[in-house]
Coordinates of C-alpha atoms and ligand atoms in Angstrom, one line a residue:
M267 CA -14.0 -19.5 33.7
P268 CA -15.7 -16.3 34.7
R269 CA -19.3 -15.7 33.9
M270 CA -19.9 -12.7 31.6
S271 CA -22.1 -11.4 28.9
A272 CA -21.3 -12.1 25.2
S273 CA -20.5 -8.4 24.7
E274 CA -18.2 -8.5 27.7
A275 CA -16.5 -11.6 26.3
F276 CA -16.0 -9.8 22.9
V277 CA -14.6 -6.7 24.5
E278 CA -12.4 -8.6 27.0
T279 CA -10.9 -10.6 24.1
L280 CA -10.1 -7.3 22.3
V281 CA -8.4 -6.1 25.5
S282 CA -6.5 -9.3 25.8
Y283 CA -5.2 -8.9 22.2
G284 CA -3.9 -5.4 23.0
V285 CA -6.6 -3.5 21.0
K286 CA -6.5 0.2 21.9
D287 CA -8.3 1.7 18.9
V288 CA -11.2 0.6 16.8
F289 CA -12.4 2.4 13.6
G290 CA -16.0 2.4 12.5
I291 CA -19.4 4.0 12.3
V292 CA -21.9 3.5 15.2
G293 CA -24.7 1.1 14.7
S294 CA -27.4 -0.5 16.9
A295 CA -26.2 -4.0 15.9
Y296 CA -23.2 -3.8 18.2
M297 CA -24.2 -1.0 20.6
D298 CA -24.1 -3.3 23.6
A299 CA -20.4 -4.0 23.0
L300 CA -19.6 -0.4 22.0
D301 CA -21.0 0.8 25.2
L302 CA -18.2 -1.0 27.0
F303 CA -15.3 0.4 24.9
P304 CA -14.5 3.5 27.1
A305 CA -14.5 1.4 30.3
A306 CA -12.3 -1.2 28.6
G307 CA -9.8 1.5 27.5
I308 CA -10.6 1.2 23.9
R309 CA -10.9 4.3 21.8
F310 CA -13.6 4.2 19.2
I311 CA -12.8 6.4 16.2
P312 CA -15.9 7.3 14.3
T313 CA -15.2 7.9 10.6
A314 CA -17.1 9.6 7.7
H315 CA -17.6 6.3 5.8
E316 CA -17.0 2.7 6.6
Q317 CA -14.6 2.3 3.7
G318 CA -12.5 5.0 5.4
A319 CA -12.6 3.0 8.7
G320 CA -11.4 -0.1 6.9
H321 CA -8.5 1.7 5.3
M322 CA -7.6 3.3 8.6
A323 CA -7.5 -0.1 10.3
D324 CA -5.2 -1.1 7.4
G325 CA -2.9 1.9 7.7
Y326 CA -2.8 1.4 11.5
S327 CA -1.7 -2.2 11.2
R328 CA 0.8 -1.4 8.5
V329 CA 2.7 1.1 10.6
S330 CA 2.5 -0.7 13.9
G331 CA 2.6 -4.4 12.9
R332 CA -0.3 -4.8 15.3
H333 CA -3.9 -5.6 14.5
G334 CA -6.1 -3.0 12.9
V335 CA -9.8 -3.4 13.8
C336 CA -12.9 -2.0 12.2
I337 CA -16.6 -2.5 13.0
A338 CA -19.9 -1.3 11.5
Q339 CA -23.6 -1.8 11.2
N340 CA -25.0 -5.0 9.7
G341 CA -26.0 -4.7 6.0
P342 CA -25.0 -1.4 4.4
G343 CA -22.3 -0.6 7.0
I344 CA -20.7 -3.9 6.3
T345 CA -20.9 -3.8 2.5
N346 CA -19.1 -0.4 2.7
F347 CA -16.2 -2.4 4.0
V348 CA -15.8 -4.5 0.9
T349 CA -13.2 -2.3 -1.0
S350 CA -11.1 -1.6 2.1
T351 CA -11.0 -5.3 3.0
A352 CA -9.9 -6.2 -0.5
A353 CA -7.2 -3.5 -0.3
A354 CA -6.0 -4.9 3.1
Y355 CA -6.0 -8.4 1.6
W356 CA -3.5 -7.4 -1.1
A357 CA -1.5 -5.3 1.3
H358 CA -1.2 -8.3 3.6
S359 CA -2.5 -6.3 6.5
P360 CA -3.6 -8.0 9.7
V361 CA -7.0 -6.4 9.9
V362 CA -9.9 -7.8 11.9
V363 CA -13.1 -6.9 10.2
V364 CA -16.0 -7.2 12.7
T365 CA -19.3 -7.6 10.9
P366 CA -22.4 -7.8 13.0
E367 CA -25.1 -9.5 11.0
T368 CA -28.9 -9.4 10.9
G369 CA -30.5 -11.2 13.8
S370 CA -30.4 -15.0 13.6
A371 CA -34.1 -15.4 14.5
T372 CA -35.3 -13.6 11.4
I373 CA -32.5 -14.4 9.0
G374 CA -33.8 -15.0 5.4
L375 CA -37.0 -13.1 5.9
G376 CA -35.6 -9.9 4.4
G377 CA -36.2 -7.8 7.4
F378 CA -33.9 -4.8 7.7
Q379 CA -30.3 -4.4 6.6
E380 CA -30.0 -8.0 5.7
T381 CA -27.5 -9.5 3.3
E382 CA -25.4 -12.7 3.5
Q383 CA -22.2 -11.3 4.8
L384 CA -19.9 -14.3 4.6
P385 CA -20.0 -15.0 0.8
I386 CA -19.3 -11.3 0.0
F387 CA -16.0 -11.4 1.9
S388 CA -15.0 -15.0 1.1
K389 CA -12.4 -14.1 -1.6
I390 CA -11.0 -11.1 0.2
T391 CA -10.3 -12.5 3.6
K392 CA -7.7 -15.0 4.9
Y393 CA -10.1 -16.4 7.4
Q394 CA -13.8 -16.1 8.3
A395 CA -15.6 -17.0 11.6
H396 CA -19.3 -17.0 12.2
V397 CA -20.5 -16.7 15.8
S398 CA -23.3 -19.1 15.5
K399 CA -24.1 -19.2 19.3
H400 CA -23.2 -16.6 21.8
P401 CA -21.1 -19.0 24.0
R402 CA -18.5 -19.1 21.1
M403 CA -18.0 -15.4 21.1
A404 CA -14.6 -15.3 22.9
E405 CA -13.2 -18.4 21.2
L406 CA -14.0 -17.1 17.7
T407 CA -13.0 -13.5 18.3
A408 CA -9.6 -14.7 19.5
R409 CA -9.2 -17.0 16.5
C410 CA -9.8 -14.2 14.1
F411 CA -7.1 -12.2 15.7
D412 CA -4.7 -15.1 15.6
M413 CA -5.5 -15.9 12.0
A414 CA -5.2 -12.3 10.8
M415 CA -1.7 -12.2 12.1
S416 CA -0.5 -15.7 11.1
E417 CA -2.1 -15.5 7.7
R418 CA -1.1 -11.9 7.2
G419 CA -4.4 -10.6 6.0
P420 CA -8.0 -9.7 6.9
A421 CA -10.0 -12.0 9.1
Q422 CA -13.8 -11.5 9.3
L423 CA -15.7 -12.0 12.5
N424 CA -19.4 -12.3 11.6
I425 CA -21.7 -12.0 14.6
P426 CA -25.5 -12.2 14.3
R427 CA -26.5 -9.2 16.3
D428 CA -28.6 -11.2 18.9
N429 CA -25.4 -13.0 19.8
F430 CA -24.0 -9.9 21.6
Y431 CA -26.6 -10.8 24.3
G432 CA -26.7 -13.7 26.6
E433 CA -24.3 -15.0 29.3
A434 CA -21.9 -17.9 29.5
D435 CA -18.7 -19.0 31.2
Y436 CA -16.0 -17.6 29.0
E437 CA -12.3 -18.3 28.8
I438 CA -10.5 -15.3 27.4
A439 CA -7.5 -16.3 25.2
T440 CA -4.2 -14.5 25.0
P441 CA -2.5 -13.9 21.7
R442 CA -1.0 -17.0 20.1
K443 CA 2.6 -16.1 19.3
L444 CA 3.7 -18.1 16.2
K445 CA 7.2 -17.7 15.0
R446 CA 8.1 -18.9 11.5
G447 CA 11.5 -20.4 11.0
P448 CA 14.0 -19.7 8.2
G449 CA 13.0 -22.6 5.9
S450 CA 14.3 -26.1 5.5
D451 CA 18.0 -26.9 5.8
E452 CA 18.0 -28.4 2.4
S453 CA 16.5 -25.4 0.6
L454 CA 18.8 -23.0 2.5
D455 CA 21.9 -25.1 1.7
E456 CA 21.0 -25.1 -1.9
A457 CA 20.3 -21.3 -1.9
A458 CA 23.6 -20.6 -0.1
D459 CA 25.5 -22.7 -2.7
L460 CA 23.9 -20.6 -5.5
L461 CA 24.7 -17.4 -3.7
A462 CA 28.3 -18.4 -3.0
R463 CA 28.8 -19.2 -6.7
A464 CA 27.1 -16.0 -7.9
K465 CA 29.2 -13.5 -9.7
F466 CA 26.6 -10.8 -9.8
P467 CA 24.0 -11.5 -7.0
V468 CA 21.1 -9.1 -6.6
I469 CA 18.6 -9.0 -3.8
V470 CA 15.0 -8.0 -4.2
S471 CA 13.8 -6.8 -0.8
G472 CA 10.0 -7.1 -0.4
G473 CA 7.2 -6.5 2.0
G474 CA 8.1 -9.6 3.9
V475 CA 11.4 -8.0 5.0
V476 CA 9.4 -5.2 6.5
F477 CA 6.7 -7.4 8.1
S478 CA 9.4 -9.7 9.6
D479 CA 11.4 -6.7 10.9
G480 CA 14.3 -8.1 8.9
I481 CA 15.9 -4.9 7.5
A482 CA 19.1 -5.4 9.5
E483 CA 19.4 -9.0 8.4
C484 CA 18.8 -8.1 4.8
V485 CA 21.5 -5.3 5.1
A486 CA 24.0 -7.8 6.6
L487 CA 23.4 -10.3 3.8
A488 CA 23.7 -7.7 1.1
E489 CA 26.9 -6.5 2.6
E490 CA 28.3 -10.0 2.8
L491 CA 27.6 -10.5 -0.9
S492 CA 28.2 -6.9 -1.9
A493 CA 24.9 -7.3 -3.7
P494 CA 22.9 -4.4 -5.0
V495 CA 19.4 -4.3 -3.4
V496 CA 16.3 -3.3 -5.2
N497 CA 12.9 -2.7 -3.5
S498 CA 10.0 -4.7 -4.7
Y499 CA 7.2 -2.6 -6.2
L500 CA 5.7 -0.1 -3.8
H501 CA 7.9 -1.4 -0.9
N502 CA 10.4 1.5 -1.1
D503 CA 10.8 1.3 2.7
S504 CA 12.1 -2.3 2.5
F505 CA 15.8 -1.2 2.4
P506 CA 17.4 2.0 3.7
A507 CA 17.8 4.5 0.9
D508 CA 20.9 6.0 2.4
H509 CA 22.7 2.6 2.1
P510 CA 25.3 2.5 -0.7
L511 CA 23.9 -0.9 -1.9
W512 CA 20.3 0.5 -2.2
C513 CA 19.3 0.9 -5.8
G514 CA 15.6 1.9 -5.6
P515 CA 12.3 0.3 -6.6
L516 CA 11.4 -2.0 -9.4
G517 CA 8.2 -1.7 -11.3
Y518 CA 5.9 1.0 -12.6
Q519 CA 7.7 4.4 -12.5
G520 CA 10.5 2.7 -10.6
S521 CA 14.3 3.3 -10.6
K522 CA 16.2 2.8 -13.8
A523 CA 19.3 2.1 -11.7
A524 CA 17.5 -0.8 -10.0
M525 CA 16.3 -2.2 -13.4
K526 CA 19.7 -1.9 -15.1
L527 CA 21.4 -3.6 -12.2
I528 CA 19.0 -6.5 -11.8
A529 CA 19.2 -7.0 -15.5
Q530 CA 22.9 -8.0 -15.0
A531 CA 22.2 -10.5 -12.2
D532 CA 23.2 -14.2 -12.5
V533 CA 21.5 -15.0 -9.2
V534 CA 18.5 -13.1 -7.7
L535 CA 17.5 -13.5 -4.1
A536 CA 13.8 -12.5 -3.9
L537 CA 13.5 -12.0 -0.2
G538 CA 10.0 -11.7 1.2
T539 CA 8.3 -11.0 -2.1
R540 CA 5.7 -12.8 -4.2
L541 CA 7.2 -11.1 -7.3
G542 CA 3.7 -9.9 -8.3
P543 CA 3.2 -9.7 -12.0
F544 CA 2.4 -6.0 -12.1
G545 CA 5.5 -5.1 -10.2
T546 CA 8.0 -6.7 -12.6
L547 CA 6.6 -5.5 -15.9
P548 CA 8.9 -3.7 -18.4
Q549 CA 9.3 0.0 -17.6
H550 CA 11.0 3.0 -19.2
G551 CA 11.4 0.7 -22.3
L552 CA 13.5 -1.7 -20.2
D553 CA 12.6 -5.4 -20.2
Y554 CA 14.9 -5.8 -17.2
W555 CA 13.9 -9.1 -15.6
P556 CA 17.0 -11.4 -15.9
K557 CA 15.6 -14.3 -17.7
G558 CA 18.8 -16.4 -17.6
A559 CA 19.4 -15.8 -13.9
K560 CA 18.8 -18.4 -11.1
I561 CA 16.1 -17.2 -8.8
I562 CA 15.9 -18.0 -5.1
Q563 CA 12.6 -17.0 -3.6
V564 CA 11.8 -16.7 0.1
D565 CA 8.1 -16.3 1.1
S566 CA 6.2 -17.2 4.2
D567 CA 3.4 -18.4 2.0
H568 CA 4.4 -21.5 0.0
K569 CA 1.7 -20.8 -2.5
M570 CA 3.6 -17.7 -3.7
L571 CA 6.8 -19.7 -4.5
G572 CA 7.3 -19.9 -8.3
L573 CA 3.8 -18.6 -8.9
V574 CA 4.8 -15.7 -11.2
K575 CA 8.4 -16.3 -12.0
Q576 CA 10.3 -19.5 -12.6
I577 CA 12.5 -20.2 -9.7
S578 CA 15.5 -22.4 -9.0
V579 CA 15.1 -22.6 -5.2
G580 CA 12.0 -21.9 -3.1
I581 CA 12.2 -21.3 0.6
V582 CA 9.1 -21.4 2.8
G583 CA 10.2 -19.2 5.6
D584 CA 10.3 -15.9 7.4
A585 CA 12.3 -13.3 5.5
K586 CA 14.3 -12.2 8.5
E587 CA 15.1 -15.7 9.7
A588 CA 16.0 -16.9 6.2
A589 CA 18.3 -13.9 5.6
K590 CA 20.0 -14.7 9.0
A591 CA 20.3 -18.4 8.1
L592 CA 21.8 -17.6 4.7
S593 CA 24.3 -15.1 6.2
Y594 CA 25.4 -17.8 8.6
R595 CA 25.9 -20.3 5.8
L596 CA 27.9 -17.8 3.7
A597 CA 30.1 -16.6 6.5
N598 CA 33.7 -17.8 6.1
R599 CA 32.9 -19.2 2.7
K600 CA 34.7 -18.3 -0.5
L601 CA 32.2 -16.1 -2.4
A602 CA 32.6 -15.7 -6.2
S603 CA 31.1 -12.2 -5.9
S604 CA 34.0 -11.0 -3.7
A605 CA 36.3 -10.9 -6.6
T606 CA 34.2 -8.2 -8.3
A607 CA 32.9 -6.4 -5.3
A608 CA 34.8 -3.2 -5.8
E609 CA 33.9 -3.1 -9.5
R610 CA 30.2 -3.8 -8.7
K611 CA 30.1 -1.0 -6.1
R612 CA 31.4 1.4 -8.8
T613 CA 28.7 0.2 -11.2
I614 CA 26.0 0.7 -8.6
R615 CA 27.3 4.2 -7.9
A616 CA 27.4 5.0 -11.6
E617 CA 23.9 3.8 -12.3
K618 CA 22.5 5.6 -9.3
D619 CA 24.2 8.8 -10.2
A620 CA 23.0 8.5 -13.8
W621 CA 19.4 8.0 -12.6
E622 CA 19.6 11.0 -10.3
R623 CA 20.9 13.2 -13.1
E624 CA 18.2 11.9 -15.3
L625 CA 15.5 12.7 -12.7
D626 CA 17.0 16.2 -12.2
Q627 CA 16.8 16.9 -15.9
W628 CA 13.4 15.2 -16.4
T629 CA 11.5 18.2 -15.3
H630 CA 8.5 17.5 -17.4
E631 CA 7.0 14.8 -19.7
N632 CA 8.1 14.9 -23.3
D633 CA 5.3 13.3 -25.3
A634 CA 3.4 15.5 -27.7
W635 CA 0.2 15.8 -25.8
S636 CA 2.0 16.7 -22.5
L637 CA 4.1 19.3 -24.3
E638 CA 0.9 20.8 -25.8
V639 CA -1.1 21.0 -22.5
S640 CA 1.8 22.3 -20.4
N641 CA 2.8 25.0 -23.0
G642 CA 1.7 28.3 -21.5
S643 CA 0.1 26.7 -18.4
P644 CA 0.5 28.9 -15.3
Y645 CA 0.9 25.7 -13.2
M646 CA 3.7 23.5 -12.1
H647 CA 5.2 20.4 -13.8
P648 CA 4.2 17.4 -11.7
R649 CA 7.8 16.0 -11.7
Q650 CA 9.3 19.2 -10.5
M651 CA 6.7 19.5 -7.8
L652 CA 7.4 15.9 -6.7
R653 CA 11.1 16.6 -6.5
E654 CA 10.5 19.6 -4.3
L655 CA 8.3 17.5 -2.0
E656 CA 11.0 14.9 -1.9
R657 CA 13.6 17.5 -0.8
A658 CA 11.3 18.9 1.9
M659 CA 10.1 15.5 3.2
P660 CA 10.7 15.4 7.0
N661 CA 12.9 12.6 8.3
N662 CA 10.9 9.8 9.7
A663 CA 7.8 10.7 7.7
M664 CA 5.1 8.1 6.8
V665 CA 3.8 8.6 3.3
S666 CA 0.7 7.0 1.8
T667 CA 0.1 7.2 -1.9
D668 CA -3.1 6.9 -3.9
I669 CA -3.7 5.5 -7.3
G670 CA -3.3 7.9 -10.1
N671 CA -0.8 9.1 -12.7
I672 CA 1.0 11.6 -10.4
C673 CA 1.0 9.3 -7.4
S674 CA 2.5 6.6 -9.6
V675 CA 5.2 9.0 -10.9
S676 CA 6.0 9.8 -7.3
N677 CA 7.4 6.3 -7.0
S678 CA 10.7 7.6 -8.4
Y679 CA 10.9 10.3 -5.7
L680 CA 10.0 8.4 -2.5
R681 CA 12.9 7.1 -0.5
F682 CA 12.9 6.0 3.1
N683 CA 15.6 5.1 5.6
R684 CA 13.4 3.2 7.9
P685 CA 10.7 0.5 7.4
N686 CA 7.0 0.9 7.9
S687 CA 7.1 4.3 6.2
M688 CA 5.4 3.8 2.8
F689 CA 1.7 2.9 2.5
A690 CA 0.7 2.7 -1.1
A691 CA -2.6 1.3 -2.3
M692 CA -1.0 -2.0 -3.2
S693 CA -2.1 -4.4 -5.9
F694 CA -5.9 -3.8 -5.3
G695 CA -5.2 -0.3 -6.7
N696 CA -8.2 1.5 -5.5
C697 CA -8.5 5.2 -5.7
G698 CA -9.4 6.8 -2.4
Y699 CA -6.9 4.8 -0.3
A700 CA -4.3 7.2 0.8
L701 CA -6.1 9.7 3.0
P702 CA -7.8 7.2 5.3
A703 CA -4.8 4.9 5.3
I704 CA -2.5 7.7 6.6
I705 CA -5.1 8.7 9.2
G706 CA -5.0 5.2 10.6
A707 CA -1.2 5.3 10.5
K708 CA -1.1 8.5 12.4
V709 CA -3.3 7.1 15.2
A710 CA -0.8 4.2 15.6
A711 CA 2.3 6.5 15.4
P712 CA 1.2 10.0 16.5
E713 CA 4.8 11.2 16.8
R714 CA 5.6 10.7 13.1
P715 CA 4.8 13.2 10.4
A716 CA 1.9 11.7 8.3
V717 CA 1.6 12.6 4.7
A718 CA -0.9 11.5 2.0
Y719 CA -0.3 12.0 -1.8
V720 CA -3.6 12.0 -3.6
G721 CA -4.8 13.0 -7.1
D722 CA -7.8 15.3 -7.3
G723 CA -10.1 12.6 -8.6
A724 CA -9.3 10.2 -5.8
W725 CA -9.5 13.1 -3.4
G726 CA -13.2 13.5 -4.4
M727 CA -13.8 10.0 -3.3
S728 CA -12.1 10.3 0.1
F729 CA -11.8 13.9 1.3
A730 CA -14.8 13.5 3.7
E731 CA -12.3 11.8 6.1
I732 CA -10.8 15.2 6.7
L733 CA -13.9 15.4 9.0
T734 CA -12.4 12.5 11.0
C735 CA -9.1 14.3 11.3
V736 CA -10.8 17.5 12.6
R737 CA -13.4 15.8 14.8
E738 CA -10.9 13.4 16.3
S739 CA -7.8 15.6 16.4
I740 CA -5.8 13.3 14.1
P741 CA -3.5 15.7 12.3
V742 CA -2.2 14.8 8.9
T743 CA -0.9 16.6 5.8
A744 CA -2.6 15.8 2.5
I745 CA -1.0 16.9 -0.8
V746 CA -3.7 17.0 -3.5
F747 CA -2.5 17.0 -7.0
H748 CA -4.9 19.3 -8.7
N749 CA -4.8 18.7 -12.5
K750 CA -8.5 18.8 -13.1
Q751 CA -8.6 15.3 -14.6
W752 CA -8.7 11.6 -13.9
G753 CA -5.3 11.7 -15.3
A754 CA -4.2 8.0 -15.2
E755 CA -7.3 7.0 -17.3
K756 CA -7.0 10.1 -19.5
K757 CA -3.6 8.9 -20.4
N758 CA -5.1 5.8 -22.0
Q759 CA -7.5 7.9 -24.0
V760 CA -4.5 10.0 -25.2
D761 CA -2.4 7.0 -26.1
F762 CA -5.0 4.6 -27.5
Y763 CA -8.1 6.5 -28.4
N764 CA -6.9 9.6 -30.4
T765 CA -7.4 11.9 -27.4
R766 CA -11.2 11.3 -27.5
F767 CA -12.0 12.1 -23.9
V768 CA -14.9 10.5 -22.2
G769 CA -15.5 11.0 -18.4
V770 CA -12.0 12.1 -17.6
N771 CA -12.2 15.9 -17.2
L772 CA -12.9 17.2 -13.7
N773 CA -14.4 20.5 -12.7
N774 CA -13.3 20.9 -9.1
P775 CA -13.9 23.4 -6.4
S776 CA -10.9 24.8 -4.7
W777 CA -9.9 21.9 -2.5
A778 CA -8.1 24.3 -0.1
E779 CA -11.4 26.1 0.4
V780 CA -13.2 22.9 0.9
A781 CA -10.6 21.9 3.5
R782 CA -11.1 25.1 5.4
S783 CA -14.9 24.7 5.4
L784 CA -14.4 21.3 6.9
G785 CA -12.3 22.8 9.7
A786 CA -8.8 22.0 8.5
E787 CA -6.2 24.4 7.1
G788 CA -6.3 24.6 3.3
I789 CA -3.5 26.1 1.2
T790 CA -3.2 26.5 -2.6
V791 CA 0.3 26.4 -4.0
D792 CA 1.0 27.1 -7.7
K793 CA 4.6 28.1 -7.5
L794 CA 7.5 25.7 -7.2
G795 CA 9.3 28.0 -4.9
D796 CA 6.5 27.8 -2.3
I797 CA 6.2 24.1 -2.1
G798 CA 9.1 23.2 0.3
E799 CA 8.3 25.8 2.9
T800 CA 4.5 25.2 2.8
F801 CA 5.0 21.5 3.1
E802 CA 7.5 21.7 6.0
K803 CA 5.2 24.1 7.9
A804 CA 2.2 21.8 7.4
C805 CA 4.1 18.8 8.7
D806 CA 5.3 20.9 11.6
A807 CA 1.7 22.0 12.3
Q808 CA 0.8 18.4 13.0
K809 CA 2.6 18.8 16.3
R810 CA -0.1 21.4 17.2
G811 CA -2.9 19.0 16.1
Q812 CA -3.4 20.9 12.8
T813 CA -4.5 19.0 9.6
T814 CA -3.5 20.7 6.4
V815 CA -4.6 20.1 2.8
I816 CA -2.1 21.5 0.3
E817 CA -3.7 21.8 -3.1
V818 CA -0.9 21.9 -5.6
M819 CA -1.9 23.3 -9.0
V820 CA -0.2 21.2 -11.7
T821 CA -0.3 21.1 -15.5
Q822 CA -2.3 18.3 -17.2
E823 CA 0.8 16.5 -18.5
L824 CA 0.9 12.8 -17.9
G825 CA 3.5 10.2 -17.3
D826 CA 3.7 6.7 -18.8
P827 CA 0.4 4.8 -18.5
F828 CA -0.5 2.2 -15.9
R829 CA -1.7 -0.6 -18.2
R830 CA 0.1 -0.3 -21.4
D831 CA 0.4 -4.1 -21.0
A832 CA -3.3 -4.6 -21.0
L833 CA -4.7 -2.1 -23.6
K834 CA -5.1 -2.6 -27.4
Y835 CA -5.8 -0.2 -30.2
P836 CA -9.5 -0.2 -31.0
A837 CA -10.6 -2.4 -33.9
R838 CA -14.2 -1.5 -34.9
L839 CA -16.2 -3.5 -37.4
L840 CA -19.6 -1.8 -37.5
D841 CA -19.9 1.2 -39.9
K842 CA -21.5 3.2 -37.1
Y843 CA -18.3 3.1 -35.1
K844 CA -15.6 2.9 -37.8
H845 CA -14.6 6.5 -37.3
T846 CA -13.3 5.6 -33.9
N847 CA -10.7 3.2 -35.3
V848 CA -7.1 4.0 -34.4
T849 CA -4.2 2.7 -36.2
A850 CA -1.3 1.6 -34.1
P851 CA 1.8 3.9 -34.6
V852 CA 4.7 2.1 -36.2
Ligands
LIG865 C1 -12.1 3.0 -6.9 C2 -11.4 3.1 -8.2 N1 -12.1 3.6 -9.3 C3 -11.6 3.8 -10.5 C4 -10.3 3.5 -10.7 C5 -9.6 3.6 -12.0 N2 -8.6 4.7 -12.0 C6 -7.3 4.4 -11.8 S1 -6.4 5.8 -11.8 C7 -7.7 6.8 -12.0 C8 -7.5 8.2 -12.1 C9 -7.0 8.9 -10.9 O1 -7.2 10.3 -11.0 P1 -6.6 11.3 -10.0 O2 -6.9 10.8 -8.6 O3 -7.1 12.7 -10.3 O4 -5.0 11.3 -10.2 P2 -4.2 11.6 -11.5 O5 -4.2 10.4 -12.4 O6 -4.9 12.8 -12.2 O7 -2.9 12.0 -11.1 C10 -8.9 6.0 -12.1 C11 -10.2 6.6 -12.2 C12 -9.6 2.9 -9.6 N3 -8.3 2.6 -9.7 N4 -10.2 2.8 -8.4
LIG866 MG1 -6.2 14.2 -11.3

């Protein structure tokens, strides 16, 4: 075991785990290790805010399947990681969050930049390690990397800053390569029996199919069963959109074709999805979940099986391996679904065509408030604008989406033919996710066009990371939906509070002008006819290292709300507030 310093042991472990890029903001707490990064061949990417660094590590890991790493100064630098760590937790991203802590000799005295860093992250990490003594540096660093990958989520490496100093004999580990199997024979046999007897099987392809690199196996199984395949919520890249069996995403602003088809299922195979509650809520007035169907669920985490939906068979296994094992079991077997395969393919085609026609005709929202605000507006209808972006989307693009009304509506217009292409702010749902996430993705896959969809409110939270794009030559294209409002929340005030607006109107500068002053290109588009060409040129400009912010001027109309499920009409009892009562429409 070679003798080295604790900082060397930390950096050598990073090298051993293949780390090439680390996101963060410089701080004295870990400067001794940072100083070694260039010599170790590790690029340190300084960001505008630590939250941005965390989201970049997340985006980086999501596109590459490798670890994302972020690091910051103890205390405030680390608390700035909280939101991005929570987002990575719900996106199942293998991020290693390195959190140097106040010095162990003075802990508890309230010196400088001190806070207890482990409790803060305890509910948003899959694993936490505390380097209590410097000789454990290599061991615990390696364990965090292994755990982030095998648990699929953030691991926190907490290091009292004094423990970067000191020497010891260190053994540098190599990555532990764990492979999950397909699940137990018994559960797979049972699932295969159900699938063989199914008359109208439907597959829900989830994030697990992407993480396990199992698209080909999912396609093969779907073809064997001639089963329609729907994407789980915000995993539109979990099945190729150009495949005839693809039906589009379930969930908020998802595909009606997907919903109408799964509603007919007698057996559902939920492959690599936890069937999150938000992602299976009724949509477009369709309560589509097939309550009478038998559900087979495959998840690598046994705690997800049957958690949200009642299931008939649960398989603890890798999505790819399980799909392969099921295909193997079904090969040469008589399948009840074969008898109706041709008819089902026609049904799929018809539902998809109907949904496309509906989208083509659905040029604007039709509720009274939307009609009023868009009437006479010089700006574009959001849906038409999204359709134009869809048409101009470069092949092979990676798209991140933020949280907001227009970003949510975009779900209907985002289709992908390859995995690792869509990076939505998943169930943590934080505004300000998309720009930093796509910057991280671009670092991991510089050859692919990188596109962020962001509302103007969320943009206000995150646009500072354009500085990172410019300073570090990480070219991306950001589409900012300029509607002068926190639209998603305004929609609730329209629907539930008699259009009494509190805190939802935004008075913005020109975001194109702001982009130019930050050193990027900034373009304002207010005509539908200009979108496609502007967007294509901006994506092309990435090849020359150019970041572009395209500010699209859209009307204030708003699509269906996020949380219809969770809101109630106000019921006020005090005289003082009675005038704010709203009677529910009948
Ligand atoms: C960090 C954070 N703060 C607040 C919210 C609540 N929220 C959800 S959507 C939304 C409005 C987003 O507005 P904008 O980005 O302008 O997009 P739009 O809805 O107008 O399309 C807000 C404030 C959130 N999800 N995340
Ligand atoms: Mg907005």
